[in-house]
């Protein structure tokens, strides 16, 4: 009996460690979309790439004896959560989503919330500014429509030619990022505005703290819609859920 973890977040990697420590009898597989060439290391078997839509995922569930699915995809994954909902419902496989809480503006914040990346590009305006982009390399091409700005891009991997504009600097780094370091970076680079996706969590919240301290405006891209499925906000709730499904009984009596 195997649990399929749809990965893409720090929660997926942490769940890997939790299961290895607390429930080694559970066999789990992490599935990654493959957007990141060098993903976080994991103790679990990993498959990379899509399933071929809903029907492909249905076949995978059946052929691999999947008894439960944990959706730990990125908060901005817009397709896989719905595919998982439909495939699991069709095959009668229990599905649990881990959805971390989004960030909320605090006193002193200067946020402008927008629904998507295209709206974020428009929100930058026509006046050239030093823009700190922290939206991931897959979202960068949209900003080529605003080449007047001077961009500072932070990404995990090289961005190649994804942002073909005259002025772009790239920082390759993986979080977590400390608020003091973020403030120093923004001062040093002359950042005038920050663009972020509302991913939530603690690993990258430091940039928002730094922007607040510096009274910098933030363009915040809000999350896409998600299916209405059973949801938790922390990995500690996953193992008890697996037990309540009648799939596993742990020695710790969870």
JSON list of C-alpha atoms in Angstrom, two decimals:
[
{"chain": "A", "resi": 1, "resn": "UNK", "atom": "CA", "xyz": [0.00, 0.00, 0.00]},
{"chain": "A", "resi": 2, "resn": "UNK", "atom": "CA", "xyz": [1.48, 3.28, -1.13]},
{"chain": "A", "resi": 3, "resn": "UNK", "atom": "CA", "xyz": [0.77, 6.96, -0.43]},
{"chain": "A", "resi": 4, "resn": "UNK", "atom": "CA", "xyz": [1.35, 9.42, -3.26]},
{"chain": "A", "resi": 5, "resn": "UNK", "atom": "CA", "xyz": [2.63, 12.85, -2.25]},
{"chain": "A", "resi": 6, "resn": "UNK", "atom": "CA", "xyz": [2.18, 15.53, -4.90]},
{"chain": "A", "resi": 7, "resn": "UNK", "atom": "CA", "xyz": [5.19, 17.66, -4.11]},
{"chain": "A", "resi": 8, "resn": "UNK", "atom": "CA", "xyz": [6.50, 21.10, -4.87]},
{"chain": "A", "resi": 9, "resn": "UNK", "atom": "CA", "xyz": [6.69, 22.72, -1.44]},
{"chain": "A", "resi": 10, "resn": "UNK", "atom": "CA", "xyz": [8.82, 22.64, 1.67]},
{"chain": "A", "resi": 11, "resn": "UNK", "atom": "CA", "xyz": [5.91, 20.84, 3.32]},
{"chain": "A", "resi": 12, "resn": "UNK", "atom": "CA", "xyz": [6.38, 17.91, 0.95]},
{"chain": "A", "resi": 13, "resn": "UNK", "atom": "CA", "xyz": [10.05, 17.58, 1.90]},
{"chain": "A", "resi": 14, "resn": "UNK", "atom": "CA", "xyz": [9.23, 17.93, 5.60]},
{"chain": "A", "resi": 15, "resn": "UNK", "atom": "CA", "xyz": [6.49, 15.30, 5.29]},
{"chain": "A", "resi": 16, "resn": "UNK", "atom": "CA", "xyz": [9.08, 12.95, 3.86]},
{"chain": "A", "resi": 17, "resn": "UNK", "atom": "CA", "xyz": [11.18, 13.33, 7.02]},
{"chain": "A", "resi": 18, "resn": "UNK", "atom": "CA", "xyz": [8.17, 13.04, 9.31]},
{"chain": "A", "resi": 19, "resn": "UNK", "atom": "CA", "xyz": [6.98, 9.77, 7.76]},
{"chain": "A", "resi": 20, "resn": "UNK", "atom": "CA", "xyz": [10.48, 8.30, 7.85]},
{"chain": "A", "resi": 21, "resn": "UNK", "atom": "CA", "xyz": [10.74, 9.15, 11.55]},
{"chain": "A", "resi": 22, "resn": "UNK", "atom": "CA", "xyz": [7.25, 8.40, 12.84]},
{"chain": "A", "resi": 23, "resn": "UNK", "atom": "CA", "xyz": [5.80, 5.87, 10.39]},
{"chain": "A", "resi": 24, "resn": "UNK", "atom": "CA", "xyz": [8.55, 4.01, 8.52]},
{"chain": "A", "resi": 25, "resn": "UNK", "atom": "CA", "xyz": [6.01, 1.31, 7.65]},
{"chain": "A", "resi": 26, "resn": "UNK", "atom": "CA", "xyz": [4.29, 3.71, 5.28]},
{"chain": "A", "resi": 27, "resn": "UNK", "atom": "CA", "xyz": [5.57, 3.50, 1.73]},
{"chain": "A", "resi": 28, "resn": "UNK", "atom": "CA", "xyz": [5.35, 6.86, 0.00]},
{"chain": "A", "resi": 29, "resn": "UNK", "atom": "CA", "xyz": [6.29, 8.29, -3.39]},
{"chain": "A", "resi": 30, "resn": "UNK", "atom": "CA", "xyz": [6.86, 11.98, -4.06]},
{"chain": "A", "resi": 31, "resn": "UNK", "atom": "CA", "xyz": [5.80, 13.26, -7.47]},
{"chain": "A", "resi": 32, "resn": "UNK", "atom": "CA", "xyz": [7.39, 16.49, -8.71]},
{"chain": "A", "resi": 33, "resn": "UNK", "atom": "CA", "xyz": [6.31, 18.53, -11.71]},
{"chain": "A", "resi": 34, "resn": "UNK", "atom": "CA", "xyz": [9.92, 18.91, -12.84]},
{"chain": "A", "resi": 35, "resn": "UNK", "atom": "CA", "xyz": [10.03, 22.70, -12.98]},
{"chain": "A", "resi": 36, "resn": "UNK", "atom": "CA", "xyz": [13.11, 22.70, -10.73]},
{"chain": "A", "resi": 37, "resn": "UNK", "atom": "CA", "xyz": [16.16, 20.90, -12.08]},
{"chain": "A", "resi": 38, "resn": "UNK", "atom": "CA", "xyz": [17.76, 20.59, -8.63]},
{"chain": "A", "resi": 39, "resn": "UNK", "atom": "CA", "xyz": [14.92, 19.95, -6.16]},
{"chain": "A", "resi": 40, "resn": "UNK", "atom": "CA", "xyz": [15.38, 19.54, -2.43]},
{"chain": "A", "resi": 41, "resn": "UNK", "atom": "CA", "xyz": [16.84, 16.12, -1.53]},
{"chain": "A", "resi": 42, "resn": "UNK", "atom": "CA", "xyz": [14.40, 13.52, -0.22]},
{"chain": "A", "resi": 43, "resn": "UNK", "atom": "CA", "xyz": [14.52, 10.11, 1.42]},
{"chain": "A", "resi": 44, "resn": "UNK", "atom": "CA", "xyz": [11.55, 8.89, -0.62]},
{"chain": "A", "resi": 45, "resn": "UNK", "atom": "CA", "xyz": [11.33, 7.52, -4.17]},
{"chain": "A", "resi": 46, "resn": "UNK", "atom": "CA", "xyz": [10.72, 10.40, -6.57]},
{"chain": "A", "resi": 47, "resn": "UNK", "atom": "CA", "xyz": [8.93, 10.52, -9.91]},
{"chain": "A", "resi": 48, "resn": "UNK", "atom": "CA", "xyz": [9.24, 13.60, -12.09]},
{"chain": "A", "resi": 49, "resn": "UNK", "atom": "CA", "xyz": [6.83, 14.96, -14.70]},
{"chain": "A", "resi": 50, "resn": "UNK", "atom": "CA", "xyz": [3.13, 15.05, -15.40]},
{"chain": "A", "resi": 51, "resn": "UNK", "atom": "CA", "xyz": [0.72, 12.13, -15.36]},
{"chain": "A", "resi": 52, "resn": "UNK", "atom": "CA", "xyz": [-1.08, 12.91, -18.60]},
{"chain": "A", "resi": 53, "resn": "UNK", "atom": "CA", "xyz": [-4.09, 14.72, -17.19]},
{"chain": "A", "resi": 54, "resn": "UNK", "atom": "CA", "xyz": [-6.88, 13.26, -15.08]},
{"chain": "A", "resi": 55, "resn": "UNK", "atom": "CA", "xyz": [-7.04, 9.95, -16.94]},
{"chain": "A", "resi": 56, "resn": "UNK", "atom": "CA", "xyz": [-3.29, 9.48, -16.67]},
{"chain": "A", "resi": 57, "resn": "UNK", "atom": "CA", "xyz": [-3.40, 10.12, -12.94]},
{"chain": "A", "resi": 58, "resn": "UNK", "atom": "CA", "xyz": [-6.29, 7.66, -12.58]},
{"chain": "A", "resi": 59, "resn": "UNK", "atom": "CA", "xyz": [-4.22, 4.97, -14.27]},
{"chain": "A", "resi": 60, "resn": "UNK", "atom": "CA", "xyz": [-1.24, 5.75, -12.05]},
{"chain": "A", "resi": 61, "resn": "UNK", "atom": "CA", "xyz": [-3.33, 5.42, -8.90]},
{"chain": "A", "resi": 62, "resn": "UNK", "atom": "CA", "xyz": [-4.64, 2.02, -9.96]},
{"chain": "A", "resi": 63, "resn": "UNK", "atom": "CA", "xyz": [-1.42, 0.59, -11.39]},
{"chain": "A", "resi": 64, "resn": "UNK", "atom": "CA", "xyz": [0.66, 1.59, -8.37]},
{"chain": "A", "resi": 65, "resn": "UNK", "atom": "CA", "xyz": [-1.81, 0.58, -5.67]},
{"chain": "A", "resi": 66, "resn": "UNK", "atom": "CA", "xyz": [-2.11, 4.12, -4.29]},
{"chain": "A", "resi": 67, "resn": "UNK", "atom": "CA", "xyz": [-4.28, 4.08, -1.16]},
{"chain": "A", "resi": 68, "resn": "UNK", "atom": "CA", "xyz": [-4.16, 7.82, -0.39]},
{"chain": "A", "resi": 69, "resn": "UNK", "atom": "CA", "xyz": [-2.97, 11.04, -1.99]},
{"chain": "A", "resi": 70, "resn": "UNK", "atom": "CA", "xyz": [-1.53, 14.07, -0.20]},
{"chain": "A", "resi": 71, "resn": "UNK", "atom": "CA", "xyz": [-1.58, 17.25, -2.26]},
{"chain": "A", "resi": 72, "resn": "UNK", "atom": "CA", "xyz": [1.45, 19.25, -1.15]},
{"chain": "A", "resi": 73, "resn": "UNK", "atom": "CA", "xyz": [1.80, 21.17, -4.40]},
{"chain": "A", "resi": 74, "resn": "UNK", "atom": "CA", "xyz": [2.83, 24.80, -4.49]},
{"chain": "A", "resi": 75, "resn": "UNK", "atom": "CA", "xyz": [0.15, 27.32, -3.49]},
{"chain": "A", "resi": 76, "resn": "UNK", "atom": "CA", "xyz": [0.24, 28.58, -7.09]},
{"chain": "A", "resi": 77, "resn": "UNK", "atom": "CA", "xyz": [-0.25, 25.17, -8.70]},
{"chain": "A", "resi": 78, "resn": "UNK", "atom": "CA", "xyz": [-3.45, 25.69, -10.66]},
{"chain": "A", "resi": 79, "resn": "UNK", "atom": "CA", "xyz": [-3.97, 22.42, -12.57]},
{"chain": "A", "resi": 80, "resn": "UNK", "atom": "CA", "xyz": [-2.73, 19.49, -10.50]},
{"chain": "A", "resi": 81, "resn": "UNK", "atom": "CA", "xyz": [-4.98, 20.14, -7.47]},
{"chain": "A", "resi": 82, "resn": "UNK", "atom": "CA", "xyz": [-8.06, 19.87, -9.68]},
{"chain": "A", "resi": 83, "resn": "UNK", "atom": "CA", "xyz": [-6.70, 16.82, -11.51]},
{"chain": "A", "resi": 84, "resn": "UNK", "atom": "CA", "xyz": [-6.06, 15.17, -8.15]},
{"chain": "A", "resi": 85, "resn": "UNK", "atom": "CA", "xyz": [-9.58, 15.95, -6.97]},
{"chain": "A", "resi": 86, "resn": "UNK", "atom": "CA", "xyz": [-11.21, 14.41, -10.04]},
{"chain": "A", "resi": 87, "resn": "UNK", "atom": "CA", "xyz": [-8.90, 11.39, -10.26]},
{"chain": "A", "resi": 88, "resn": "UNK", "atom": "CA", "xyz": [-9.17, 10.53, -6.57]},
{"chain": "A", "resi": 89, "resn": "UNK", "atom": "CA", "xyz": [-12.94, 10.91, -6.60]},
{"chain": "A", "resi": 90, "resn": "UNK", "atom": "CA", "xyz": [-13.22, 8.65, -9.66]},
{"chain": "A", "resi": 91, "resn": "UNK", "atom": "CA", "xyz": [-11.07, 5.92, -8.11]},
{"chain": "A", "resi": 92, "resn": "UNK", "atom": "CA", "xyz": [-12.33, 6.27, -4.53]},
{"chain": "A", "resi": 93, "resn": "UNK", "atom": "CA", "xyz": [-8.89, 7.24, -3.21]},
{"chain": "A", "resi": 94, "resn": "UNK", "atom": "CA", "xyz": [-8.80, 9.52, -0.13]},
{"chain": "A", "resi": 95, "resn": "UNK", "atom": "CA", "xyz": [-7.28, 12.93, -0.83]},
{"chain": "A", "resi": 96, "resn": "UNK", "atom": "CA", "xyz": [-5.86, 15.44, 1.65]},
{"chain": "A", "resi": 97, "resn": "UNK", "atom": "CA", "xyz": [-4.47, 18.86, 0.73]},
{"chain": "A", "resi": 98, "resn": "UNK", "atom": "CA", "xyz": [-1.85, 20.71, 2.74]},
{"chain": "A", "resi": 99, "resn": "UNK", "atom": "CA", "xyz": [-2.46, 24.42, 2.25]},
{"chain": "A", "resi": 100, "resn": "UNK", "atom": "CA", "xyz": [-0.37, 26.82, 4.24]},
{"chain": "A", "resi": 101, "resn": "UNK", "atom": "CA", "xyz": [-2.00, 30.09, 5.23]},
{"chain": "A", "resi": 102, "resn": "UNK", "atom": "CA", "xyz": [-1.32, 33.03, 2.96]},
{"chain": "A", "resi": 103, "resn": "UNK", "atom": "CA", "xyz": [0.38, 36.20, 4.10]},
{"chain": "A", "resi": 104, "resn": "UNK", "atom": "CA", "xyz": [-1.80, 39.07, 5.27]},
{"chain": "A", "resi": 105, "resn": "UNK", "atom": "CA", "xyz": [-0.81, 42.75, 5.23]},
{"chain": "A", "resi": 106, "resn": "UNK", "atom": "CA", "xyz": [0.41, 44.16, 8.53]},
{"chain": "A", "resi": 107, "resn": "UNK", "atom": "CA", "xyz": [0.37, 47.74, 9.80]},
{"chain": "A", "resi": 108, "resn": "UNK", "atom": "CA", "xyz": [2.85, 49.72, 7.76]},
{"chain": "A", "resi": 109, "resn": "UNK", "atom": "CA", "xyz": [2.61, 47.50, 4.69]},
{"chain": "A", "resi": 110, "resn": "UNK", "atom": "CA", "xyz": [2.01, 49.15, 1.30]},
{"chain": "A", "resi": 111, "resn": "UNK", "atom": "CA", "xyz": [0.52, 46.25, -0.63]},
{"chain": "A", "resi": 112, "resn": "UNK", "atom": "CA", "xyz": [-1.34, 46.29, -3.90]},
{"chain": "A", "resi": 113, "resn": "UNK", "atom": "CA", "xyz": [-3.06, 42.93, -4.39]},
{"chain": "A", "resi": 114, "resn": "UNK", "atom": "CA", "xyz": [-3.48, 41.71, -7.97]},
{"chain": "A", "resi": 115, "resn": "UNK", "atom": "CA", "xyz": [-5.12, 38.54, -9.33]},
{"chain": "A", "resi": 116, "resn": "UNK", "atom": "CA", "xyz": [-2.32, 37.32, -11.60]},
{"chain": "A", "resi": 117, "resn": "UNK", "atom": "CA", "xyz": [1.11, 37.98, -13.08]},
{"chain": "A", "resi": 118, "resn": "UNK", "atom": "CA", "xyz": [-0.19, 39.99, -16.03]},
{"chain": "A", "resi": 119, "resn": "UNK", "atom": "CA", "xyz": [-1.91, 42.33, -13.59]},
{"chain": "A", "resi": 120, "resn": "UNK", "atom": "CA", "xyz": [1.34, 42.62, -11.64]},
{"chain": "A", "resi": 121, "resn": "UNK", "atom": "CA", "xyz": [3.14, 43.75, -14.80]},
{"chain": "A", "resi": 122, "resn": "UNK", "atom": "CA", "xyz": [0.51, 46.41, -15.39]},
{"chain": "A", "resi": 123, "resn": "UNK", "atom": "CA", "xyz": [0.66, 47.55, -11.77]},
{"chain": "A", "resi": 124, "resn": "UNK", "atom": "CA", "xyz": [4.33, 48.45, -12.14]},
{"chain": "A", "resi": 125, "resn": "UNK", "atom": "CA", "xyz": [3.32, 51.44, -14.25]},
{"chain": "A", "resi": 126, "resn": "UNK", "atom": "CA", "xyz": [5.19, 53.25, -16.99]},
{"chain": "A", "resi": 127, "resn": "UNK", "atom": "CA", "xyz": [7.74, 55.15, -14.91]},
{"chain": "A", "resi": 128, "resn": "UNK", "atom": "CA", "xyz": [11.05, 53.20, -14.83]},
{"chain": "A", "resi": 129, "resn": "UNK", "atom": "CA", "xyz": [11.82, 51.73, -11.42]},
{"chain": "A", "resi": 130, "resn": "UNK", "atom": "CA", "xyz": [14.21, 49.26, -9.77]},
{"chain": "A", "resi": 131, "resn": "UNK", "atom": "CA", "xyz": [11.99, 46.20, -9.36]},
{"chain": "A", "resi": 132, "resn": "UNK", "atom": "CA", "xyz": [12.78, 43.21, -7.14]},
{"chain": "A", "resi": 133, "resn": "UNK", "atom": "CA", "xyz": [11.10, 40.15, -8.70]},
{"chain": "A", "resi": 134, "resn": "UNK", "atom": "CA", "xyz": [10.59, 37.15, -6.41]},
{"chain": "A", "resi": 135, "resn": "UNK", "atom": "CA", "xyz": [7.96, 35.30, -8.42]},
{"chain": "A", "resi": 136, "resn": "UNK", "atom": "CA", "xyz": [9.90, 32.31, -9.76]},
{"chain": "A", "resi": 137, "resn": "UNK", "atom": "CA", "xyz": [11.56, 31.96, -13.15]},
{"chain": "A", "resi": 138, "resn": "UNK", "atom": "CA", "xyz": [8.48, 30.51, -14.88]},
{"chain": "A", "resi": 139, "resn": "UNK", "atom": "CA", "xyz": [6.63, 33.81, -14.42]},
{"chain": "A", "resi": 140, "resn": "UNK", "atom": "CA", "xyz": [9.41, 36.04, -15.74]},
{"chain": "A", "resi": 141, "resn": "UNK", "atom": "CA", "xyz": [8.49, 36.24, -19.47]},
{"chain": "A", "resi": 142, "resn": "UNK", "atom": "CA", "xyz": [5.42, 38.35, -18.70]},
{"chain": "A", "resi": 143, "resn": "UNK", "atom": "CA", "xyz": [7.65, 41.16, -17.43]},
{"chain": "A", "resi": 144, "resn": "UNK", "atom": "CA", "xyz": [9.27, 41.52, -20.86]},
{"chain": "A", "resi": 145, "resn": "UNK", "atom": "CA", "xyz": [6.19, 43.62, -21.66]},
{"chain": "A", "resi": 146, "resn": "UNK", "atom": "CA", "xyz": [7.59, 46.26, -19.30]},
{"chain": "A", "resi": 147, "resn": "UNK", "atom": "CA", "xyz": [11.23, 46.59, -20.45]},
{"chain": "A", "resi": 148, "resn": "UNK", "atom": "CA", "xyz": [11.60, 50.12, -19.08]},
{"chain": "A", "resi": 149, "resn": "UNK", "atom": "CA", "xyz": [12.23, 48.84, -15.57]},
{"chain": "A", "resi": 150, "resn": "UNK", "atom": "CA", "xyz": [15.53, 47.72, -14.06]},
{"chain": "A", "resi": 151, "resn": "UNK", "atom": "CA", "xyz": [14.94, 44.25, -12.67]},
{"chain": "A", "resi": 152, "resn": "UNK", "atom": "CA", "xyz": [16.57, 42.38, -9.82]},
{"chain": "A", "resi": 153, "resn": "UNK", "atom": "CA", "xyz": [15.51, 38.74, -10.10]},
{"chain": "A", "resi": 154, "resn": "UNK", "atom": "CA", "xyz": [15.98, 36.11, -7.43]},
{"chain": "A", "resi": 155, "resn": "UNK", "atom": "CA", "xyz": [15.63, 32.51, -8.54]},
{"chain": "A", "resi": 156, "resn": "UNK", "atom": "CA", "xyz": [16.75, 29.05, -7.49]},
{"chain": "A", "resi": 157, "resn": "UNK", "atom": "CA", "xyz": [18.18, 28.24, -10.92]},
{"chain": "A", "resi": 158, "resn": "UNK", "atom": "CA", "xyz": [19.55, 30.24, -13.87]},
{"chain": "A", "resi": 159, "resn": "UNK", "atom": "CA", "xyz": [16.81, 32.07, -15.75]},
{"chain": "A", "resi": 160, "resn": "UNK", "atom": "CA", "xyz": [18.38, 31.83, -19.21]},
{"chain": "A", "resi": 161, "resn": "UNK", "atom": "CA", "xyz": [16.61, 34.13, -21.65]},
{"chain": "A", "resi": 162, "resn": "UNK", "atom": "CA", "xyz": [13.28, 34.17, -19.81]},
{"chain": "A", "resi": 163, "resn": "UNK", "atom": "CA", "xyz": [13.46, 37.93, -19.22]},
{"chain": "A", "resi": 164, "resn": "UNK", "atom": "CA", "xyz": [14.85, 39.58, -22.37]},
{"chain": "A", "resi": 165, "resn": "UNK", "atom": "CA", "xyz": [15.03, 43.19, -21.21]},
{"chain": "A", "resi": 166, "resn": "UNK", "atom": "CA", "xyz": [17.95, 45.66, -21.25]},
{"chain": "A", "resi": 167, "resn": "UNK", "atom": "CA", "xyz": [18.48, 45.79, -17.49]},
{"chain": "A", "resi": 168, "resn": "UNK", "atom": "CA", "xyz": [18.26, 42.62, -15.42]},
{"chain": "A", "resi": 169, "resn": "UNK", "atom": "CA", "xyz": [20.43, 41.33, -12.57]},
{"chain": "A", "resi": 170, "resn": "UNK", "atom": "CA", "xyz": [20.03, 37.82, -11.20]},
{"chain": "A", "resi": 171, "resn": "UNK", "atom": "CA", "xyz": [20.64, 36.42, -7.74]},
{"chain": "A", "resi": 172, "resn": "UNK", "atom": "CA", "xyz": [20.65, 32.61, -7.45]},
{"chain": "A", "resi": 173, "resn": "UNK", "atom": "CA", "xyz": [19.60, 31.56, -3.97]},
{"chain": "A", "resi": 174, "resn": "UNK", "atom": "CA", "xyz": [17.25, 29.24, -2.13]},
{"chain": "A", "resi": 175, "resn": "UNK", "atom": "CA", "xyz": [15.46, 30.30, 1.06]},
{"chain": "A", "resi": 176, "resn": "UNK", "atom": "CA", "xyz": [14.98, 30.72, 3.91]},
{"chain": "A", "resi": 177, "resn": "UNK", "atom": "CA", "xyz": [15.90, 34.40, 3.86]},
{"chain": "A", "resi": 178, "resn": "UNK", "atom": "CA", "xyz": [16.47, 36.50, 6.97]},
{"chain": "A", "resi": 179, "resn": "UNK", "atom": "CA", "xyz": [14.65, 39.83, 7.23]},
{"chain": "A", "resi": 180, "resn": "UNK", "atom": "CA", "xyz": [17.82, 41.76, 8.13]},
{"chain": "A", "resi": 181, "resn": "UNK", "atom": "CA", "xyz": [19.65, 40.28, 5.15]},
{"chain": "A", "resi": 182, "resn": "UNK", "atom": "CA", "xyz": [16.70, 41.12, 2.92]},
{"chain": "A", "resi": 183, "resn": "UNK", "atom": "CA", "xyz": [16.74, 44.71, 4.12]},
{"chain": "A", "resi": 184, "resn": "UNK", "atom": "CA", "xyz": [20.47, 44.99, 3.46]},
{"chain": "A", "resi": 185, "resn": "UNK", "atom": "CA", "xyz": [19.96, 43.55, -0.03]},
{"chain": "A", "resi": 186, "resn": "UNK", "atom": "CA", "xyz": [17.17, 45.95, -0.91]},
{"chain": "A", "resi": 187, "resn": "UNK", "atom": "CA", "xyz": [19.15, 48.95, 0.31]},
{"chain": "A", "resi": 188, "resn": "UNK", "atom": "CA", "xyz": [22.30, 47.86, -1.51]},
{"chain": "A", "resi": 189, "resn": "UNK", "atom": "CA", "xyz": [20.46, 47.20, -4.78]},
{"chain": "A", "resi": 190, "resn": "UNK", "atom": "CA", "xyz": [18.36, 50.36, -4.64]},
{"chain": "A", "resi": 191, "resn": "UNK", "atom": "CA", "xyz": [15.09, 48.44, -4.79]},
{"chain": "A", "resi": 192, "resn": "UNK", "atom": "CA", "xyz": [12.06, 50.69, -5.25]},
{"chain": "A", "resi": 193, "resn": "UNK", "atom": "CA", "xyz": [9.28, 48.11, -5.44]},
{"chain": "A", "resi": 194, "resn": "UNK", "atom": "CA", "xyz": [8.88, 44.39, -4.65]},
{"chain": "A", "resi": 195, "resn": "UNK", "atom": "CA", "xyz": [6.80, 41.90, -6.63]},
{"chain": "A", "resi": 196, "resn": "UNK", "atom": "CA", "xyz": [5.85, 38.71, -4.79]},
{"chain": "A", "resi": 197, "resn": "UNK", "atom": "CA", "xyz": [3.43, 35.83, -5.05]},
{"chain": "A", "resi": 198, "resn": "UNK", "atom": "CA", "xyz": [1.41, 35.20, -1.88]},
{"chain": "A", "resi": 199, "resn": "UNK", "atom": "CA", "xyz": [2.97, 31.83, -1.15]},
{"chain": "A", "resi": 200, "resn": "UNK", "atom": "CA", "xyz": [2.75, 32.13, 2.62]},
{"chain": "A", "resi": 201, "resn": "UNK", "atom": "CA", "xyz": [5.05, 30.35, 5.06]},
{"chain": "A", "resi": 202, "resn": "UNK", "atom": "CA", "xyz": [8.09, 31.53, 6.97]},
{"chain": "A", "resi": 203, "resn": "UNK", "atom": "CA", "xyz": [10.92, 30.78, 4.54]},
{"chain": "A", "resi": 204, "resn": "UNK", "atom": "CA", "xyz": [10.54, 33.91, 2.40]},
{"chain": "A", "resi": 205, "resn": "UNK", "atom": "CA", "xyz": [8.45, 36.23, 4.58]},
{"chain": "A", "resi": 206, "resn": "UNK", "atom": "CA", "xyz": [11.61, 38.20, 5.41]},
{"chain": "A", "resi": 207, "resn": "UNK", "atom": "CA", "xyz": [11.32, 40.18, 2.17]},
{"chain": "A", "resi": 208, "resn": "UNK", "atom": "CA", "xyz": [7.93, 41.50, 3.29]},
{"chain": "A", "resi": 209, "resn": "UNK", "atom": "CA", "xyz": [9.31, 42.50, 6.68]},
{"chain": "A", "resi": 210, "resn": "UNK", "atom": "CA", "xyz": [12.18, 44.30, 4.95]},
{"chain": "A", "resi": 211, "resn": "UNK", "atom": "CA", "xyz": [9.82, 46.09, 2.56]},
{"chain": "A", "resi": 212, "resn": "UNK", "atom": "CA", "xyz": [7.72, 47.23, 5.53]},
{"chain": "A", "resi": 213, "resn": "UNK", "atom": "CA", "xyz": [10.79, 48.59, 7.30]},
{"chain": "A", "resi": 214, "resn": "UNK", "atom": "CA", "xyz": [11.84, 50.48, 4.19]},
{"chain": "A", "resi": 215, "resn": "UNK", "atom": "CA", "xyz": [8.28, 51.66, 3.41]},
{"chain": "A", "resi": 216, "resn": "UNK", "atom": "CA", "xyz": [8.54, 50.08, -0.04]},
{"chain": "A", "resi": 217, "resn": "UNK", "atom": "CA", "xyz": [5.44, 49.27, -2.09]},
{"chain": "A", "resi": 218, "resn": "UNK", "atom": "CA", "xyz": [4.69, 45.59, -2.70]},
{"chain": "A", "resi": 219, "resn": "UNK", "atom": "CA", "xyz": [2.73, 44.14, -5.59]},
{"chain": "A", "resi": 220, "resn": "UNK", "atom": "CA", "xyz": [1.22, 40.94, -4.19]},
{"chain": "A", "resi": 221, "resn": "UNK", "atom": "CA", "xyz": [-0.06, 38.32, -6.62]},
{"chain": "A", "resi": 222, "resn": "UNK", "atom": "CA", "xyz": [-2.88, 36.40, -4.96]},
{"chain": "A", "resi": 223, "resn": "UNK", "atom": "CA", "xyz": [-3.36, 32.66, -5.23]},
{"chain": "A", "resi": 224, "resn": "UNK", "atom": "CA", "xyz": [-5.41, 30.88, -7.88]},
{"chain": "A", "resi": 225, "resn": "UNK", "atom": "CA", "xyz": [-8.62, 29.08, -6.96]},
{"chain": "A", "resi": 226, "resn": "UNK", "atom": "CA", "xyz": [-8.32, 25.61, -5.42]},
{"chain": "A", "resi": 227, "resn": "UNK", "atom": "CA", "xyz": [-10.79, 22.72, -5.32]},
{"chain": "A", "resi": 228, "resn": "UNK", "atom": "CA", "xyz": [-12.87, 22.19, -2.19]},
{"chain": "A", "resi": 229, "resn": "UNK", "atom": "CA", "xyz": [-11.26, 19.10, -0.68]},
{"chain": "A", "resi": 230, "resn": "UNK", "atom": "CA", "xyz": [-10.34, 18.04, 2.84]},
{"chain": "A", "resi": 231, "resn": "UNK", "atom": "CA", "xyz": [-7.54, 20.36, 3.92]},
{"chain": "A", "resi": 232, "resn": "UNK", "atom": "CA", "xyz": [-5.00, 20.80, 6.72]},
{"chain": "A", "resi": 233, "resn": "UNK", "atom": "CA", "xyz": [-2.44, 23.53, 7.22]},
{"chain": "A", "resi": 234, "resn": "UNK", "atom": "CA", "xyz": [0.41, 21.56, 8.80]},
{"chain": "A", "resi": 235, "resn": "UNK", "atom": "CA", "xyz": [2.22, 18.30, 8.08]},
{"chain": "A", "resi": 236, "resn": "UNK", "atom": "CA", "xyz": [1.68, 17.11, 11.68]},
{"chain": "A", "resi": 237, "resn": "UNK", "atom": "CA", "xyz": [-1.96, 16.59, 10.75]},
{"chain": "A", "resi": 238, "resn": "UNK", "atom": "CA", "xyz": [-1.22, 14.20, 7.88]},
{"chain": "A", "resi": 239, "resn": "UNK", "atom": "CA", "xyz": [-0.32, 11.05, 9.81]},
{"chain": "A", "resi": 240, "resn": "UNK", "atom": "CA", "xyz": [-3.41, 11.20, 12.05]},
{"chain": "A", "resi": 241, "resn": "UNK", "atom": "CA", "xyz": [-5.50, 11.68, 8.89]},
{"chain": "A", "resi": 242, "resn": "UNK", "atom": "CA", "xyz": [-3.96, 8.57, 7.31]},
{"chain": "A", "resi": 243, "resn": "UNK", "atom": "CA", "xyz": [-4.81, 6.60, 10.43]},
{"chain": "A", "resi": 244, "resn": "UNK", "atom": "CA", "xyz": [-8.41, 7.85, 10.49]},
{"chain": "A", "resi": 245, "resn": "UNK", "atom": "CA", "xyz": [-8.79, 6.58, 6.93]},
{"chain": "A", "resi": 246, "resn": "UNK", "atom": "CA", "xyz": [-8.21, 3.09, 8.33]},
{"chain": "A", "resi": 247, "resn": "UNK", "atom": "CA", "xyz": [-5.10, 2.66, 6.21]},
{"chain": "A", "resi": 248, "resn": "UNK", "atom": "CA", "xyz": [-2.41, 2.44, 8.87]},
{"chain": "A", "resi": 249, "resn": "UNK", "atom": "CA", "xyz": [-1.99, 1.75, 12.56]},
{"chain": "A", "resi": 250, "resn": "UNK", "atom": "CA", "xyz": [1.23, 3.06, 14.07]},
{"chain": "A", "resi": 251, "resn": "UNK", "atom": "CA", "xyz": [3.07, 1.70, 17.08]},
{"chain": "A", "resi": 252, "resn": "UNK", "atom": "CA", "xyz": [2.60, 5.08, 18.72]},
{"chain": "A", "resi": 253, "resn": "UNK", "atom": "CA", "xyz": [-1.14, 4.63, 18.56]},
{"chain": "A", "resi": 254, "resn": "UNK", "atom": "CA", "xyz": [-1.77, 7.79, 16.57]}
]
